[in-house]
Structures are given as C-alpha cells and as structure tokens.
Amino acid sequence: MSYNSTSPWRLFTAISIGLLAAAALTSGQTQRKVTKLADGVYEIQHTDVGGGNTTVIIGERQVFVVDTCFLPSAALQDIAQIRQWTDKPVSFVLNTHFHNDHNVGNRAYMDAFPALTIIAHAQTKKEMDLFGPGSYRRETKTNDVIRQLLATGKTQDLAYFDARNLTLTDDDKKSLKDALPRRLAFAEELKNLKFQSATLSFDHDFSIDLGDREVQVKFLGRGNTGGDAVVYLPKEKIVVAGDLVVYPLPYVLDGYPSEWTQTLQNLSQLDADAIVPGHGPILHDKTYLFLLRDLMKSAVDQMNAKLRDSFPAMFQTLDDVKGAVDLTSFRPRFAGNDKDLASGFDDMAAKLIKVVFEEASLR
Ligand SMILES: [Zn+2]
C-alpha cells in the first residue's frame, strides 16, 4: 500500500484490495528515492506507483535484494541502478510476503541474473504461486470497474470493493479519471509478463554470508500475511520489515492482528538503528513499531472483551459487535493534524475491526 497525502483516502482505500497495487491509483508520476543505509546497503523507495520499498545489500561476492517492487519498468530501473553500484551479481532475492507490489519485479531480476535464487517463506511461496499469475487479470478487472464507476457512479461488481455503498463525489471521479490512463499503461506492462515465483522456500531462520556481510532471514510470526519474512543485518543494525510495518498507516486486510502484536514485539527485540518499512521512509527508532503493536492489541483486546461479555463470534455478526471497539484515541497518534490521513486512519480502523472479528470467528 502507498499513501499520498493528496489522495482521496476513502475512495482509494475502498478500491484497494490486498492483491492490488493500490499505489497505482494515486495520481503522481513514477518516483524513486534512494537512501544509503550503510556502505553497500541501500533502500530504494518507490514513492509512488512502482511498488513497495526495495533494499539492496552488497557483499564482497554477491548481492541480496529484498523485494522487487511492482512495475517491471521500475524493477529494470532498479537493476540499472544496482549495476552502477557494483559489478557483483544479484544472487538472492527475498520476497517479504505475497502481495504483488513486492514481487512482480522478480521476472526482471531473473532475466538479468539467470543464476538467481528467489527466497520466500513457504506460506508466501504458496500464495505467490496462487495469486502472482493473476496480476494482469486483476489490473484489467479493476480498470473495468473504474470505467463502470466513472460512467454510472456505481458498479455491479460490488464484491470487488470493500465499501459496498460507495458513493462517488466529484473529487473522487476526477481522481479516478486522472488515474485511469496510467493504470491502463500499467496493465499493458503486465500483459505479457510471465510471473516468476520463489525458487527456494524456508520455514524458520537462516543466514547467508555474501562475503564480509551476514544477512539473517527470519520468520517472527504472522502479521501482515501468513508468511512475513524479516531481514536483519546484525553488524549494520538494519531491519527490513516488509509490510509488517507500513508507514504512515498499516495495511491490514490480509492480516492476523491477534498474532501481529507479538510479531511486532519480536521485531522490536532486534537491535536496530534503521528499520526499513514495506512502504514509506526509513524509521530510526521503534516508536512507530510500538504504536502499531498497541493499535493491534487494543483492537483485539476490545473485541475479546465484547465477545466474552456477550456471545462467541460464531453467534454474532460484525454489526453486532463493531461498536464495542473504539480506536479513535489512536487517530491523532497516527494522523496528527492531517485531515486526509485522519480519514485514512478511520477507513483502516474499520477494516482492522472487521479483520479482528473474522479472526475471532475462526476460533
Ligand atoms: Zn506492500
């Protein structure tokens, strides 16, 4: 997920779904921002449509890349940039989770470095195998829905949207209209792409020595998805968190909030000076990690209290219980005085409560 302070939050978050690169709906140009984290360690932030953050870790022999972003053209730009930094080959890619804004670029890396090994948690590989090849179809479908919305103000395909009673304002329509030509161009990029999934999967922790550079790969528990991988550089004290941490608001729709709290706690135990989120700027302390942890815990605790005092989730609907979970005290902590961000927070909070209830329904 990517957030743009000028975006109409309600609309974009309503349209975005877990498998869709929602960033593609915002209306800026493709932008990249490169930050040097240490000698030979760089973060490439795809600040708009390119996808999630990419981290490049260069050792004496080999290069390790965390996440390959969304648009193949953006991945090719990143590869060109890596070749300016080093003549060592990219030997490893790690996909932090299955959302396609972190792995559609895999193909470009495999084509550029044929000896490449692409690593993912076993659960992530399973979900990438399932959903990765459908990216073009989903983009096309979304564009059809946007056309329908622009023409009629509504869509028959309501199941595709999270907000079933979406009413478009004039601003919403303008944003969609502005975004459509670029979205069509993205779809065109994906049209003939053969999706490249992971080639090596893991369950627990392991580490790789790239030549005077140790890279630890960890599974710290479920959170944003069922197979979130974290990369840790112990010497450099750098953590690459994937979408376990998305700034300035979490993306929650495929998440496991009841476990996410503990996973963030585990993450915070790593001795780190820099935390690279899945989207957004590099974090230099753990304040935001703790804020996310507290948000998840509060949502789960309030839901559990309600269920304990009434009936188990299986006997109730979301409408019966959602009023018992109040997350508004977190709004200023995430959004400050930013009105768009505040509205984005409210939308995210509603989704979080839904996911917490669904999780409780499985118990
Ligand atoms: Zn993402």
mmCIF file of C-alpha atoms and ligand atoms in Angstrom:
data_model
loop_
_atom_site.group_PDB
_atom_site.id
_atom_site.type_symbol
_atom_site.label_atom_id
_atom_site.label_comp_id
_atom_site.label_asym_id
_atom_site.label_seq_id
_atom_site.Cartn_x
_atom_site.Cartn_y
_atom_site.Cartn_z
ATOM 1 C CA MET A 1 0.000 0.000 0.000
ATOM 2 C CA SER A 2 1.082 3.507 -0.607
ATOM 3 C CA TYR A 3 -0.433 6.680 0.707
ATOM 4 C CA ASN A 4 -0.362 10.088 -0.838
ATOM 5 C CA SER A 5 -1.474 12.942 1.351
ATOM 6 C CA THR A 6 -3.373 14.493 -1.539
ATOM 7 C CA SER A 7 -5.284 11.321 -2.369
ATOM 8 C CA PRO A 8 -8.950 10.939 -1.576
ATOM 9 C CA TRP A 9 -8.372 8.309 1.053
ATOM 10 C CA ARG A 10 -11.836 6.940 1.299
ATOM 11 C CA LEU A 11 -12.041 6.121 -2.360
ATOM 12 C CA PHE A 12 -8.584 4.719 -2.842
ATOM 13 C CA THR A 13 -8.676 2.602 0.256
ATOM 14 C CA ALA A 14 -12.121 1.383 -0.726
ATOM 15 C CA ILE A 15 -10.922 0.272 -4.118
ATOM 16 C CA SER A 16 -7.669 -1.184 -2.981
ATOM 17 C CA ILE A 17 -7.587 -4.826 -2.097
ATOM 18 C CA GLY A 18 -4.763 -6.940 -0.825
ATOM 19 C CA LEU A 19 -3.611 -8.242 -4.152
ATOM 20 C CA LEU A 20 -3.849 -4.996 -5.974
ATOM 21 C CA ALA A 21 -1.058 -2.489 -6.091
ATOM 22 C CA ALA A 22 -3.168 0.264 -4.673
ATOM 23 C CA ALA A 23 -0.318 2.669 -5.134
ATOM 24 C CA ALA A 24 -1.121 2.545 -8.810
ATOM 25 C CA LEU A 25 -4.273 4.503 -8.132
ATOM 26 C CA THR A 26 -2.587 7.646 -6.933
ATOM 27 C CA SER A 27 -2.005 10.404 -9.391
ATOM 28 C CA GLY A 28 1.699 11.407 -9.295
ATOM 29 C CA GLN A 29 4.467 10.274 -11.592
ATOM 30 C CA THR A 30 6.764 7.305 -11.049
ATOM 31 C CA GLN A 31 9.305 8.377 -8.472
ATOM 32 C CA ARG A 32 12.188 6.703 -6.713
ATOM 33 C CA LYS A 33 14.143 7.833 -3.726
ATOM 34 C CA VAL A 34 17.444 6.179 -2.886
ATOM 35 C CA THR A 35 18.874 6.216 0.642
ATOM 36 C CA LYS A 36 22.243 4.820 1.669
ATOM 37 C CA LEU A 37 21.842 2.912 4.940
ATOM 38 C CA ALA A 38 25.461 1.788 5.261
ATOM 39 C CA ASP A 39 28.378 1.150 2.894
ATOM 40 C CA GLY A 40 26.892 -1.181 0.290
ATOM 41 C CA VAL A 41 23.349 -1.153 1.728
ATOM 42 C CA TYR A 42 20.702 0.945 0.014
ATOM 43 C CA GLU A 43 16.982 1.433 0.206
ATOM 44 C CA ILE A 44 15.070 2.313 -2.949
ATOM 45 C CA GLN A 45 11.754 3.857 -2.035
ATOM 46 C CA HIS A 46 9.249 3.701 -4.860
ATOM 47 C CA THR A 47 7.440 6.744 -3.659
ATOM 48 C CA ASP A 48 4.518 6.405 -5.985
ATOM 49 C CA VAL A 49 3.469 3.776 -8.461
ATOM 50 C CA GLY A 50 6.478 1.486 -8.629
ATOM 51 C CA GLY A 51 5.528 -0.645 -5.619
ATOM 52 C CA GLY A 52 6.938 -1.351 -2.170
ATOM 53 C CA ASN A 53 10.423 -0.482 -0.956
ATOM 54 C CA THR A 54 13.403 -2.404 -2.314
ATOM 55 C CA THR A 55 16.548 -2.932 -0.224
ATOM 56 C CA VAL A 56 19.878 -3.742 -1.853
ATOM 57 C CA ILE A 57 22.612 -5.456 0.219
ATOM 58 C CA ILE A 58 26.012 -5.761 -1.461
ATOM 59 C CA GLY A 59 28.639 -8.216 -0.203
ATOM 60 C CA GLU A 60 32.153 -8.957 -1.473
ATOM 61 C CA ARG A 61 30.889 -11.762 -3.720
ATOM 62 C CA GLN A 62 27.152 -11.382 -4.140
ATOM 63 C CA VAL A 63 24.180 -9.064 -3.907
ATOM 64 C CA PHE A 64 20.982 -9.729 -1.938
ATOM 65 C CA VAL A 65 17.804 -7.809 -2.844
ATOM 66 C CA VAL A 66 14.742 -7.577 -0.601
ATOM 67 C CA ASP A 67 11.526 -7.204 -2.634
ATOM 68 C CA THR A 68 11.390 -6.433 -6.330
ATOM 69 C CA CYS A 69 8.536 -3.876 -6.442
ATOM 70 C CA PHE A 70 5.536 -3.923 -8.735
ATOM 71 C CA LEU A 71 6.091 -2.481 -12.192
ATOM 72 C CA PRO A 72 8.597 -4.350 -14.371
ATOM 73 C CA SER A 73 9.817 -0.985 -15.714
ATOM 74 C CA ALA A 74 10.573 0.168 -12.138
ATOM 75 C CA ALA A 75 12.444 -3.099 -11.427
ATOM 76 C CA LEU A 76 14.535 -2.544 -14.572
ATOM 77 C CA GLN A 77 15.433 0.954 -13.338
ATOM 78 C CA ASP A 78 16.472 -0.558 -10.005
ATOM 79 C CA ILE A 79 18.638 -3.194 -11.719
ATOM 80 C CA ALA A 80 20.356 -0.469 -13.758
ATOM 81 C CA GLN A 81 20.997 1.399 -10.519
ATOM 82 C CA ILE A 82 22.430 -1.728 -8.824
ATOM 83 C CA ARG A 83 24.809 -2.187 -11.770
ATOM 84 C CA GLN A 84 26.096 1.324 -11.174
ATOM 85 C CA TRP A 85 26.814 0.435 -7.565
ATOM 86 C CA THR A 86 28.513 -2.917 -8.160
ATOM 87 C CA ASP A 87 29.608 -5.435 -10.770
ATOM 88 C CA LYS A 88 28.752 -8.320 -8.387
ATOM 89 C CA PRO A 89 25.733 -10.403 -9.419
ATOM 90 C CA VAL A 90 22.395 -10.349 -7.636
ATOM 91 C CA SER A 91 22.427 -13.938 -6.320
ATOM 92 C CA PHE A 92 19.454 -13.694 -3.980
ATOM 93 C CA VAL A 93 16.083 -12.012 -3.971
ATOM 94 C CA LEU A 94 13.860 -12.328 -0.921
ATOM 95 C CA ASN A 95 10.144 -11.601 -1.182
ATOM 96 C CA THR A 96 8.894 -10.474 2.240
ATOM 97 C CA HIS A 97 5.285 -11.542 1.500
ATOM 98 C CA PHE A 98 2.979 -12.442 -1.361
ATOM 99 C CA HIS A 99 1.401 -9.057 -2.232
ATOM 100 C CA ASN A 100 2.299 -8.364 -5.801
ATOM 101 C CA ASP A 101 3.603 -4.848 -5.240
ATOM 102 C CA HIS A 102 6.653 -6.638 -3.751
ATOM 103 C CA ASN A 103 7.297 -9.385 -6.292
ATOM 104 C CA VAL A 104 6.057 -8.736 -9.829
ATOM 105 C CA GLY A 105 9.568 -7.382 -10.497
ATOM 106 C CA ASN A 106 11.012 -10.897 -9.827
ATOM 107 C CA ARG A 107 10.880 -11.685 -13.535
ATOM 108 C CA ALA A 108 13.121 -8.741 -14.443
ATOM 109 C CA TYR A 109 15.738 -9.874 -11.896
ATOM 110 C CA MET A 110 15.594 -13.497 -13.078
ATOM 111 C CA ASP A 111 16.076 -12.367 -16.675
ATOM 112 C CA ALA A 112 19.005 -10.134 -15.715
ATOM 113 C CA PHE A 113 20.670 -12.680 -13.366
ATOM 114 C CA PRO A 114 19.774 -16.229 -14.537
ATOM 115 C CA ALA A 115 21.599 -17.918 -11.597
ATOM 116 C CA LEU A 116 19.326 -16.057 -9.171
ATOM 117 C CA THR A 117 17.678 -17.787 -6.190
ATOM 118 C CA ILE A 118 14.361 -16.234 -5.136
ATOM 119 C CA ILE A 119 13.564 -16.900 -1.485
ATOM 120 C CA ALA A 120 10.229 -16.727 0.346
ATOM 121 C CA HIS A 121 8.616 -18.209 3.420
ATOM 122 C CA ALA A 122 6.831 -21.452 2.491
ATOM 123 C CA GLN A 123 3.418 -19.871 3.061
ATOM 124 C CA THR A 124 4.364 -16.864 0.952
ATOM 125 C CA LYS A 125 5.547 -19.090 -1.895
ATOM 126 C CA LYS A 126 2.236 -20.925 -1.789
ATOM 127 C CA GLU A 127 0.297 -17.668 -2.023
ATOM 128 C CA MET A 128 2.584 -16.212 -4.687
ATOM 129 C CA ASP A 129 2.063 -19.356 -6.774
ATOM 130 C CA LEU A 130 -1.684 -18.917 -6.334
ATOM 131 C CA PHE A 131 -2.079 -15.179 -6.911
ATOM 132 C CA GLY A 132 1.025 -13.960 -8.754
ATOM 133 C CA PRO A 133 0.000 -15.153 -12.213
ATOM 134 C CA GLY A 134 -3.370 -13.311 -11.950
ATOM 135 C CA SER A 135 -1.916 -9.816 -11.691
ATOM 136 C CA TYR A 136 -2.771 -8.741 -15.229
ATOM 137 C CA ARG A 137 -6.302 -10.095 -14.982
ATOM 138 C CA ARG A 138 -6.883 -8.251 -11.698
ATOM 139 C CA GLU A 139 -5.500 -4.991 -13.077
ATOM 140 C CA THR A 140 -7.744 -5.290 -16.117
ATOM 141 C CA LYS A 141 -10.739 -6.125 -13.971
ATOM 142 C CA THR A 142 -10.074 -3.150 -11.708
ATOM 143 C CA ASN A 143 -9.788 -0.847 -14.704
ATOM 144 C CA ASP A 144 -13.125 -2.148 -15.997
ATOM 145 C CA VAL A 145 -14.683 -1.401 -12.614
ATOM 146 C CA ILE A 146 -13.215 2.122 -12.639
ATOM 147 C CA ARG A 147 -14.651 2.740 -16.114
ATOM 148 C CA GLN A 148 -18.021 1.496 -14.874
ATOM 149 C CA LEU A 149 -17.813 3.781 -11.836
ATOM 150 C CA LEU A 150 -16.953 6.783 -13.990
ATOM 151 C CA ALA A 151 -19.820 6.057 -16.359
ATOM 152 C CA THR A 152 -22.532 5.274 -13.832
ATOM 153 C CA GLY A 153 -21.278 6.349 -10.403
ATOM 154 C CA LYS A 154 -21.587 2.770 -9.224
ATOM 155 C CA THR A 155 -20.559 -0.731 -10.124
ATOM 156 C CA GLN A 156 -22.381 -4.014 -10.358
ATOM 157 C CA ASP A 157 -19.239 -5.701 -9.218
ATOM 158 C CA LEU A 158 -19.673 -4.707 -5.605
ATOM 159 C CA ALA A 159 -17.999 -7.765 -4.202
ATOM 160 C CA TYR A 160 -14.792 -6.461 -5.697
ATOM 161 C CA PHE A 161 -14.975 -3.400 -3.494
ATOM 162 C CA ASP A 162 -14.614 -3.253 0.211
ATOM 163 C CA ALA A 163 -17.095 -0.411 0.580
ATOM 164 C CA ARG A 164 -20.328 -1.696 -0.866
ATOM 165 C CA ASN A 165 -22.188 1.574 -0.547
ATOM 166 C CA LEU A 166 -19.545 3.696 -2.154
ATOM 167 C CA THR A 167 -20.929 6.989 -3.453
ATOM 168 C CA LEU A 168 -18.581 8.945 -5.661
ATOM 169 C CA THR A 169 -18.011 12.642 -5.050
ATOM 170 C CA ASP A 170 -16.867 14.901 -7.889
ATOM 171 C CA ASP A 171 -13.369 14.810 -6.412
ATOM 172 C CA ASP A 172 -13.446 11.008 -6.402
ATOM 173 C CA LYS A 173 -14.470 10.984 -10.059
ATOM 174 C CA LYS A 174 -11.720 13.392 -11.008
ATOM 175 C CA SER A 175 -9.101 11.298 -9.211
ATOM 176 C CA LEU A 176 -10.259 8.122 -10.911
ATOM 177 C CA LYS A 177 -10.362 9.821 -14.292
ATOM 178 C CA ASP A 178 -6.845 11.189 -13.828
ATOM 179 C CA ALA A 179 -5.526 7.809 -12.696
ATOM 180 C CA LEU A 180 -7.107 5.703 -15.432
ATOM 181 C CA PRO A 181 -4.691 6.389 -18.345
ATOM 182 C CA ARG A 182 -1.699 5.483 -16.201
ATOM 183 C CA ARG A 183 -3.464 2.424 -14.809
ATOM 184 C CA LEU A 184 -4.106 1.262 -18.367
ATOM 185 C CA ALA A 185 -0.390 1.690 -19.084
ATOM 186 C CA PHE A 186 0.478 -0.428 -16.018
ATOM 187 C CA ALA A 187 -1.857 -3.165 -17.174
ATOM 188 C CA GLU A 188 -0.178 -3.075 -20.571
ATOM 189 C CA GLU A 189 3.197 -3.655 -18.865
ATOM 190 C CA LEU A 190 1.835 -6.757 -17.160
ATOM 191 C CA LYS A 191 0.055 -8.122 -20.202
ATOM 192 C CA ASN A 192 2.720 -10.489 -21.484
ATOM 193 C CA LEU A 193 4.608 -10.914 -18.244
ATOM 194 C CA LYS A 194 5.304 -14.453 -17.103
ATOM 195 C CA PHE A 195 5.160 -14.289 -13.312
ATOM 196 C CA GLN A 196 8.254 -15.593 -11.540
ATOM 197 C CA SER A 197 7.565 -17.096 -8.121
ATOM 198 C CA ALA A 198 10.076 -18.024 -5.413
ATOM 199 C CA THR A 199 12.529 -20.848 -6.163
ATOM 200 C CA LEU A 200 13.526 -21.607 -2.559
ATOM 201 C CA SER A 201 11.244 -21.629 0.456
ATOM 202 C CA PHE A 202 12.016 -21.688 4.177
ATOM 203 C CA ASP A 203 10.110 -22.189 7.434
ATOM 204 C CA HIS A 204 12.344 -20.755 10.131
ATOM 205 C CA ASP A 205 15.520 -18.716 10.351
ATOM 206 C CA PHE A 206 18.678 -18.954 8.292
ATOM 207 C CA SER A 207 21.575 -16.718 7.373
ATOM 208 C CA ILE A 208 23.693 -16.093 4.285
ATOM 209 C CA ASP A 209 27.232 -14.731 4.072
ATOM 210 C CA LEU A 210 27.543 -12.580 0.950
ATOM 211 C CA GLY A 211 31.262 -12.075 1.582
ATOM 212 C CA ASP A 212 32.027 -9.991 4.642
ATOM 213 C CA ARG A 213 28.318 -9.349 5.084
ATOM 214 C CA GLU A 214 25.939 -11.528 7.057
ATOM 215 C CA VAL A 215 22.269 -11.443 6.130
ATOM 216 C CA GLN A 216 19.819 -13.093 8.553
ATOM 217 C CA VAL A 217 16.380 -14.075 7.299
ATOM 218 C CA LYS A 218 13.726 -14.555 9.977
ATOM 219 C CA PHE A 219 10.132 -15.587 10.382
ATOM 220 C CA LEU A 220 8.981 -13.846 13.569
ATOM 221 C CA GLY A 221 5.338 -14.915 13.371
ATOM 222 C CA ARG A 222 2.308 -13.990 11.309
ATOM 223 C CA GLY A 223 1.187 -10.400 10.975
ATOM 224 C CA ASN A 224 0.536 -8.632 7.689
ATOM 225 C CA THR A 225 0.174 -12.042 5.988
ATOM 226 C CA GLY A 226 0.681 -15.689 6.891
ATOM 227 C CA GLY A 227 4.322 -15.742 5.773
ATOM 228 C CA ASP A 228 6.028 -12.439 6.575
ATOM 229 C CA ALA A 229 9.817 -12.618 6.314
ATOM 230 C CA VAL A 230 12.123 -10.140 8.006
ATOM 231 C CA VAL A 231 15.737 -9.446 7.019
ATOM 232 C CA TYR A 232 18.264 -8.442 9.653
ATOM 233 C CA LEU A 233 21.837 -7.241 9.269
ATOM 234 C CA PRO A 234 23.335 -7.746 12.756
ATOM 235 C CA LYS A 235 26.575 -5.883 12.152
ATOM 236 C CA GLU A 236 24.939 -2.893 10.493
ATOM 237 C CA LYS A 237 21.884 -2.987 12.827
ATOM 238 C CA ILE A 238 19.427 -2.717 9.962
ATOM 239 C CA VAL A 239 15.997 -4.397 9.879
ATOM 240 C CA VAL A 240 13.980 -4.790 6.680
ATOM 241 C CA ALA A 241 10.447 -5.364 7.920
ATOM 242 C CA GLY A 242 8.303 -5.758 4.784
ATOM 243 C CA ASP A 243 4.654 -4.810 5.258
ATOM 244 C CA LEU A 244 4.664 -5.901 8.898
ATOM 245 C CA VAL A 245 5.448 -2.199 9.149
ATOM 246 C CA VAL A 246 3.844 0.192 6.650
ATOM 247 C CA TYR A 247 4.110 3.913 7.286
ATOM 248 C CA PRO A 248 2.103 6.089 7.948
ATOM 249 C CA LEU A 249 -0.787 3.610 8.267
ATOM 250 C CA PRO A 250 -0.775 -0.188 8.353
ATOM 251 C CA TYR A 251 -2.318 -2.235 5.592
ATOM 252 C CA VAL A 252 -4.484 -4.734 7.445
ATOM 253 C CA LEU A 253 -6.804 -6.611 5.102
ATOM 254 C CA ASP A 254 -4.849 -9.864 4.849
ATOM 255 C CA GLY A 255 -3.554 -9.636 8.400
ATOM 256 C CA TYR A 256 -3.607 -11.652 11.617
ATOM 257 C CA PRO A 257 -3.943 -8.912 14.256
ATOM 258 C CA SER A 258 -4.053 -11.308 17.230
ATOM 259 C CA GLU A 259 -0.582 -12.584 16.273
ATOM 260 C CA TRP A 260 0.701 -9.352 14.734
ATOM 261 C CA THR A 261 1.041 -7.815 18.215
ATOM 262 C CA GLN A 262 3.526 -10.489 19.290
ATOM 263 C CA THR A 263 5.307 -10.453 15.935
ATOM 264 C CA LEU A 264 5.894 -6.699 16.283
ATOM 265 C CA GLN A 265 7.097 -7.312 19.817
ATOM 266 C CA ASN A 266 9.571 -9.891 18.459
ATOM 267 C CA LEU A 267 10.639 -7.439 15.766
ATOM 268 C CA SER A 268 11.251 -4.732 18.347
ATOM 269 C CA GLN A 269 13.688 -7.051 20.176
ATOM 270 C CA LEU A 270 16.150 -6.806 17.282
ATOM 271 C CA ASP A 271 18.917 -4.343 17.977
ATOM 272 C CA ALA A 272 18.378 -1.856 15.145
ATOM 273 C CA ASP A 273 19.340 1.690 14.228
ATOM 274 C CA ALA A 274 17.339 1.654 10.996
ATOM 275 C CA ILE A 275 14.040 -0.056 10.193
ATOM 276 C CA VAL A 276 13.006 -0.212 6.541
ATOM 277 C CA PRO A 277 9.197 -0.442 6.314
ATOM 278 C CA GLY A 278 7.446 -2.122 3.384
ATOM 279 C CA HIS A 279 6.302 1.329 2.264
ATOM 280 C CA GLY A 280 7.363 4.729 3.451
ATOM 281 C CA PRO A 281 10.547 6.327 4.755
ATOM 282 C CA ILE A 282 13.206 4.651 6.894
ATOM 283 C CA LEU A 283 12.442 4.698 10.618
ATOM 284 C CA HIS A 284 15.248 5.402 13.058
ATOM 285 C CA ASP A 285 13.580 4.388 16.285
ATOM 286 C CA LYS A 286 10.882 1.966 17.425
ATOM 287 C CA THR A 287 8.151 4.474 18.328
ATOM 288 C CA TYR A 288 6.032 3.595 15.288
ATOM 289 C CA LEU A 289 6.529 -0.150 15.843
ATOM 290 C CA PHE A 290 5.152 0.196 19.365
ATOM 291 C CA LEU A 291 2.277 2.344 18.116
ATOM 292 C CA LEU A 292 1.330 -0.380 15.616
ATOM 293 C CA ARG A 293 1.673 -3.047 18.297
ATOM 294 C CA ASP A 294 -0.556 -1.085 20.695
ATOM 295 C CA LEU A 295 -3.175 -0.496 17.997
ATOM 296 C CA MET A 296 -3.402 -4.206 17.141
ATOM 297 C CA LYS A 297 -3.506 -5.193 20.807
ATOM 298 C CA SER A 298 -6.200 -2.657 21.635
ATOM 299 C CA ALA A 299 -8.414 -3.809 18.746
ATOM 300 C CA VAL A 300 -8.032 -7.479 19.717
ATOM 301 C CA ASP A 301 -8.482 -6.874 23.463
ATOM 302 C CA GLN A 302 -11.631 -4.779 22.982
ATOM 303 C CA MET A 303 -13.128 -7.350 20.614
ATOM 304 C CA ASN A 304 -12.351 -10.192 23.024
ATOM 305 C CA ALA A 305 -13.933 -8.281 25.934
ATOM 306 C CA LYS A 306 -17.097 -7.776 23.900
ATOM 307 C CA LEU A 307 -17.278 -11.420 22.851
ATOM 308 C CA ARG A 308 -16.590 -12.580 26.393
ATOM 309 C CA ASP A 309 -19.419 -10.397 27.730
ATOM 310 C CA SER A 310 -21.912 -11.370 25.049
ATOM 311 C CA PHE A 311 -21.556 -14.442 22.818
ATOM 312 C CA PRO A 312 -18.768 -16.086 20.834
ATOM 313 C CA ALA A 313 -18.195 -14.613 17.379
ATOM 314 C CA MET A 314 -19.862 -17.552 15.636
ATOM 315 C CA PHE A 315 -23.230 -16.431 17.051
ATOM 316 C CA GLN A 316 -22.820 -12.777 16.046
ATOM 317 C CA THR A 317 -22.335 -10.535 13.033
ATOM 318 C CA LEU A 318 -19.816 -7.756 12.591
ATOM 319 C CA ASP A 319 -22.632 -5.214 13.008
ATOM 320 C CA ASP A 320 -23.479 -6.720 16.411
ATOM 321 C CA VAL A 321 -20.013 -6.148 17.813
ATOM 322 C CA LYS A 322 -18.129 -3.470 15.898
ATOM 323 C CA GLY A 323 -19.463 -0.624 18.071
ATOM 324 C CA ALA A 324 -17.666 -2.148 21.049
ATOM 325 C CA VAL A 325 -14.237 -1.476 19.551
ATOM 326 C CA ASP A 326 -13.202 2.177 19.707
ATOM 327 C CA LEU A 327 -9.825 3.053 18.187
ATOM 328 C CA THR A 328 -10.346 6.811 17.894
ATOM 329 C CA SER A 329 -7.788 7.568 20.609
ATOM 330 C CA PHE A 330 -5.156 6.296 18.149
ATOM 331 C CA ARG A 331 -6.248 8.644 15.345
ATOM 332 C CA PRO A 332 -4.183 11.695 16.398
ATOM 333 C CA ARG A 333 -1.194 9.480 17.139
ATOM 334 C CA PHE A 334 -1.181 8.263 13.536
ATOM 335 C CA ALA A 335 -2.547 11.295 11.726
ATOM 336 C CA GLY A 336 -1.624 14.365 13.771
ATOM 337 C CA ASN A 337 -3.495 17.273 12.193
ATOM 338 C CA ASP A 338 -3.546 15.803 8.672
ATOM 339 C CA LYS A 339 -7.192 15.543 7.674
ATOM 340 C CA ASP A 340 -6.637 13.154 4.768
ATOM 341 C CA LEU A 341 -4.553 10.909 6.950
ATOM 342 C CA ALA A 342 -7.207 11.052 9.673
ATOM 343 C CA SER A 343 -9.812 9.900 7.176
ATOM 344 C CA GLY A 344 -7.423 7.173 6.019
ATOM 345 C CA PHE A 345 -6.999 6.124 9.629
ATOM 346 C CA ASP A 346 -10.778 5.795 10.080
ATOM 347 C CA ASP A 347 -11.025 3.646 6.988
ATOM 348 C CA MET A 348 -8.111 1.462 8.121
ATOM 349 C CA ALA A 349 -9.579 1.174 11.646
ATOM 350 C CA ALA A 350 -12.918 -0.052 10.245
ATOM 351 C CA LYS A 351 -11.074 -2.690 8.210
ATOM 352 C CA LEU A 352 -8.973 -3.693 11.210
ATOM 353 C CA ILE A 353 -12.088 -4.253 13.335
ATOM 354 C CA LYS A 354 -13.542 -6.389 10.535
ATOM 355 C CA VAL A 355 -10.365 -8.487 10.308
ATOM 356 C CA VAL A 356 -10.198 -8.877 14.101
ATOM 357 C CA PHE A 357 -13.792 -10.118 14.099
ATOM 358 C CA GLU A 358 -13.116 -12.534 11.242
ATOM 359 C CA GLU A 359 -10.101 -13.858 13.082
ATOM 360 C CA ALA A 360 -12.224 -14.352 16.211
ATOM 361 C CA SER A 361 -14.843 -16.173 14.121
ATOM 362 C CA LEU A 362 -12.295 -18.858 13.251
ATOM 363 C CA ARG A 363 -11.630 -19.736 16.873
HETATM 364 ZN ZN ZN B 1 3.078 -3.586 0.034
#
